[in-house]
Amino acid sequence: MITFIRTISRQRPAWALLAGSTFAFEMCGLLFQHVMGLHPCVMCIYERVAFLGIFAGALLGLLAPQIKAVRWVAMLIWLYSAFRGLQLSLKHTDIQLHPSPFNTCSFFAEFPSWLPLDKWIPWMFNPTGDCSERQWAFLGWEMPQWLILIFGCYLAVALIIMAGNVAKGRCCE
């Protein structure tokens, strides 16, 4: 099993699948925003950036999965982005399920001055909604709850893949 996991991370189709899935989630977010008319809050925007982080890691892994250093940097980007996305979606869910004047989010995205995404690409990164507003649900779950599941899966898979790359023994080189 460890050999299989290690082999997967060295092949382009696995990285392409990761990139494709995050791209699909980004497109879903834009569909919700621009077609269905939902207003993304600042937490939604940050969650969108977390998906882009996983996508960037996947593209890096797709470039040269056979090179160990490149593969590890890609996996670390993937792991960090999935972890941050999970943290953000947990906080976003808490804001929605327990609304309070003391449990709110900002109305403005706070990107670094050297990367003002909300100014450069406002149609994608400018928050226009309220974090506590419930705009969409599917099977009884709000969007941030679904994101907990999605980022949790990304995080679990990243940890499994990384563990397979770290494992030593008879099975592995």
Tab-separated table of C-alpha atoms in Angstrom:
chain	number	residue	atom	x	y	z
A	1	MET	CA	0.000	0.000	0.000
A	2	ILE	CA	2.814	2.422	0.840
A	3	THR	CA	4.435	1.722	-2.516
A	4	PHE	CA	1.128	2.485	-4.246
A	5	ILE	CA	0.726	5.767	-2.346
A	6	ARG	CA	4.309	6.769	-3.108
A	7	THR	CA	3.842	5.901	-6.788
A	8	ILE	CA	0.690	8.007	-7.049
A	9	SER	CA	2.495	11.148	-5.920
A	10	ARG	CA	5.116	10.656	-8.627
A	11	GLN	CA	2.626	10.546	-11.478
A	12	ARG	CA	1.104	13.476	-13.324
A	13	PRO	CA	-2.486	12.131	-13.509
A	14	ALA	CA	-2.849	12.321	-9.709
A	15	TRP	CA	-1.656	15.928	-9.663
A	16	ALA	CA	-3.931	16.705	-12.619
A	17	LEU	CA	-6.879	15.235	-10.710
A	18	LEU	CA	-6.053	17.439	-7.718
A	19	ALA	CA	-5.748	20.519	-9.941
A	20	GLY	CA	-8.951	19.649	-11.792
A	21	SER	CA	-10.968	19.175	-8.619
A	22	THR	CA	-9.850	22.484	-7.106
A	23	PHE	CA	-10.471	24.241	-10.423
A	24	ALA	CA	-13.995	22.775	-10.443
A	25	PHE	CA	-14.628	24.073	-6.920
A	26	GLU	CA	-13.368	27.523	-7.931
A	27	MET	CA	-15.737	27.499	-10.904
A	28	CYS	CA	-18.597	26.466	-8.606
A	29	GLY	CA	-17.831	29.433	-6.378
A	30	LEU	CA	-17.885	31.791	-9.346
A	31	LEU	CA	-21.123	30.192	-10.595
A	32	PHE	CA	-22.723	30.754	-7.192
A	33	GLN	CA	-21.535	34.364	-7.241
A	34	HIS	CA	-22.089	35.489	-10.822
A	35	VAL	CA	-24.900	33.235	-12.053
A	36	MET	CA	-26.939	32.494	-8.932
A	37	GLY	CA	-26.346	35.969	-7.487
A	38	LEU	CA	-24.973	34.932	-4.096
A	39	HIS	CA	-22.785	37.512	-2.381
A	40	PRO	CA	-19.442	36.165	-1.121
A	41	CYS	CA	-18.379	37.323	2.315
A	42	VAL	CA	-14.775	37.862	3.361
A	43	MET	CA	-14.565	34.281	4.708
A	44	CYS	CA	-15.806	32.976	1.340
A	45	ILE	CA	-13.066	34.967	-0.367
A	46	TYR	CA	-10.399	33.578	1.973
A	47	GLU	CA	-11.737	30.045	1.403
A	48	ARG	CA	-11.500	30.743	-2.321
A	49	VAL	CA	-7.846	31.694	-1.837
A	50	ALA	CA	-7.275	28.413	0.045
A	51	PHE	CA	-8.616	26.528	-2.981
A	52	LEU	CA	-6.235	28.524	-5.168
A	53	GLY	CA	-3.386	27.513	-2.861
A	54	ILE	CA	-4.210	23.842	-3.327
A	55	PHE	CA	-4.514	24.475	-7.068
A	56	ALA	CA	-1.070	26.155	-7.116
A	57	GLY	CA	0.446	23.200	-5.252
A	58	ALA	CA	-1.190	20.819	-7.711
A	59	LEU	CA	0.175	22.745	-10.704
A	60	LEU	CA	3.649	22.690	-9.196
A	61	GLY	CA	3.385	18.935	-8.599
A	62	LEU	CA	2.086	18.506	-12.130
A	63	LEU	CA	5.189	20.208	-13.544
A	64	ALA	CA	7.770	17.773	-12.180
A	65	PRO	CA	6.354	15.027	-9.913
A	66	GLN	CA	9.514	12.905	-10.312
A	67	ILE	CA	11.731	15.547	-8.709
A	68	LYS	CA	11.617	14.991	-4.964
A	69	ALA	CA	12.116	18.639	-3.940
A	70	VAL	CA	9.404	19.887	-6.292
A	71	ARG	CA	7.019	17.146	-5.161
A	72	TRP	CA	7.607	17.979	-1.477
A	73	VAL	CA	7.136	21.711	-1.969
A	74	ALA	CA	3.903	20.972	-3.855
A	75	MET	CA	2.684	18.654	-1.097
A	76	LEU	CA	3.519	21.225	1.596
A	77	ILE	CA	1.616	23.943	-0.277
A	78	TRP	CA	-1.312	21.543	-0.648
A	79	LEU	CA	-1.195	20.579	3.039
A	80	TYR	CA	-0.947	24.171	4.292
A	81	SER	CA	-3.727	25.417	2.004
A	82	ALA	CA	-6.048	22.552	2.952
A	83	PHE	CA	-5.339	23.144	6.656
A	84	ARG	CA	-6.008	26.880	6.383
A	85	GLY	CA	-9.131	26.234	4.311
A	86	LEU	CA	-10.400	23.869	7.008
A	87	GLN	CA	-9.680	26.458	9.717
A	88	LEU	CA	-11.482	29.157	7.758
A	89	SER	CA	-14.523	27.012	7.016
A	90	LEU	CA	-14.761	25.965	10.683
A	91	LYS	CA	-14.711	29.618	11.738
A	92	HIS	CA	-17.191	30.543	8.997
A	93	THR	CA	-19.544	27.763	10.130
A	94	ASP	CA	-19.269	28.966	13.722
A	95	ILE	CA	-20.201	32.493	12.635
A	96	GLN	CA	-23.245	31.192	10.741
A	97	LEU	CA	-24.478	28.745	13.360
A	98	HIS	CA	-23.855	31.031	16.348
A	99	PRO	CA	-24.575	34.582	15.156
A	100	SER	CA	-23.606	37.255	17.620
A	101	PRO	CA	-22.431	40.849	17.484
A	102	PHE	CA	-19.179	39.589	19.002
A	103	ASN	CA	-18.705	36.726	16.527
A	104	THR	CA	-18.403	38.481	13.167
A	105	CYS	CA	-15.992	38.890	10.301
A	106	SER	CA	-14.643	41.935	8.525
A	107	PHE	CA	-16.460	43.495	5.589
A	108	PHE	CA	-13.192	44.044	3.726
A	109	ALA	CA	-10.602	41.538	2.601
A	110	GLU	CA	-7.233	42.062	4.261
A	111	PHE	CA	-4.706	40.947	1.691
A	112	PRO	CA	-1.017	41.859	1.963
A	113	SER	CA	-0.068	45.188	0.402
A	114	TRP	CA	2.133	43.343	-2.121
A	115	LEU	CA	-0.805	41.113	-3.208
A	116	PRO	CA	-4.042	43.141	-3.162
A	117	LEU	CA	-6.169	40.519	-4.923
A	118	ASP	CA	-9.386	42.391	-4.145
A	119	LYS	CA	-8.039	45.407	-6.056
A	120	TRP	CA	-6.454	43.474	-8.922
A	121	ILE	CA	-9.297	41.007	-9.555
A	122	PRO	CA	-12.375	42.449	-7.829
A	123	TRP	CA	-14.859	40.239	-9.699
A	124	MET	CA	-13.314	37.259	-7.934
A	125	PHE	CA	-11.890	38.545	-4.645
A	126	ASN	CA	-14.055	41.478	-3.549
A	127	PRO	CA	-16.331	40.497	-0.644
A	128	THR	CA	-19.875	41.858	-0.927
A	129	GLY	CA	-21.766	39.694	1.568
A	130	ASP	CA	-22.139	39.122	5.281
A	131	CYS	CA	-20.516	36.074	6.895
A	132	SER	CA	-23.491	35.319	9.114
A	133	GLU	CA	-26.006	35.397	6.257
A	134	ARG	CA	-27.203	31.974	5.158
A	135	GLN	CA	-27.619	32.107	1.388
A	136	TRP	CA	-27.433	28.501	0.215
A	137	ALA	CA	-27.973	25.033	1.644
A	138	PHE	CA	-27.913	21.509	0.228
A	139	LEU	CA	-29.143	18.444	2.128
A	140	GLY	CA	-29.487	20.575	5.238
A	141	TRP	CA	-25.888	21.807	5.238
A	142	GLU	CA	-24.824	25.380	4.614
A	143	MET	CA	-21.955	26.092	2.214
A	144	PRO	CA	-19.264	26.469	4.919
A	145	GLN	CA	-20.277	23.091	6.349
A	146	TRP	CA	-19.724	21.506	2.946
A	147	LEU	CA	-16.358	23.264	2.802
A	148	ILE	CA	-15.392	21.649	6.110
A	149	LEU	CA	-15.978	18.272	4.469
A	150	ILE	CA	-14.144	19.240	1.275
A	151	PHE	CA	-11.100	20.771	2.970
A	152	GLY	CA	-11.065	17.917	5.489
A	153	CYS	CA	-10.863	15.420	2.621
A	154	TYR	CA	-8.104	17.419	0.922
A	155	LEU	CA	-6.203	17.534	4.215
A	156	ALA	CA	-6.637	13.814	4.911
A	157	VAL	CA	-5.468	12.845	1.434
A	158	ALA	CA	-2.490	15.211	1.679
A	159	LEU	CA	-1.476	13.632	5.006
A	160	ILE	CA	-1.817	10.108	3.583
A	161	ILE	CA	0.234	10.980	0.501
A	162	MET	CA	2.904	12.662	2.614
A	163	ALA	CA	3.020	9.715	5.034
A	164	GLY	CA	3.505	7.374	2.084
A	165	ASN	CA	6.417	9.511	0.906
A	166	VAL	CA	8.025	9.526	4.347
A	167	ALA	CA	7.584	5.828	5.193
A	168	LYS	CA	10.718	3.724	5.165
A	169	GLY	CA	11.058	-0.012	5.051
A	170	ARG	CA	11.250	-3.063	2.838
A	171	CYS	CA	8.460	-1.884	0.601
A	172	CYS	CA	10.020	1.409	-0.310
A	173	GLU	CA	13.179	2.643	-1.950
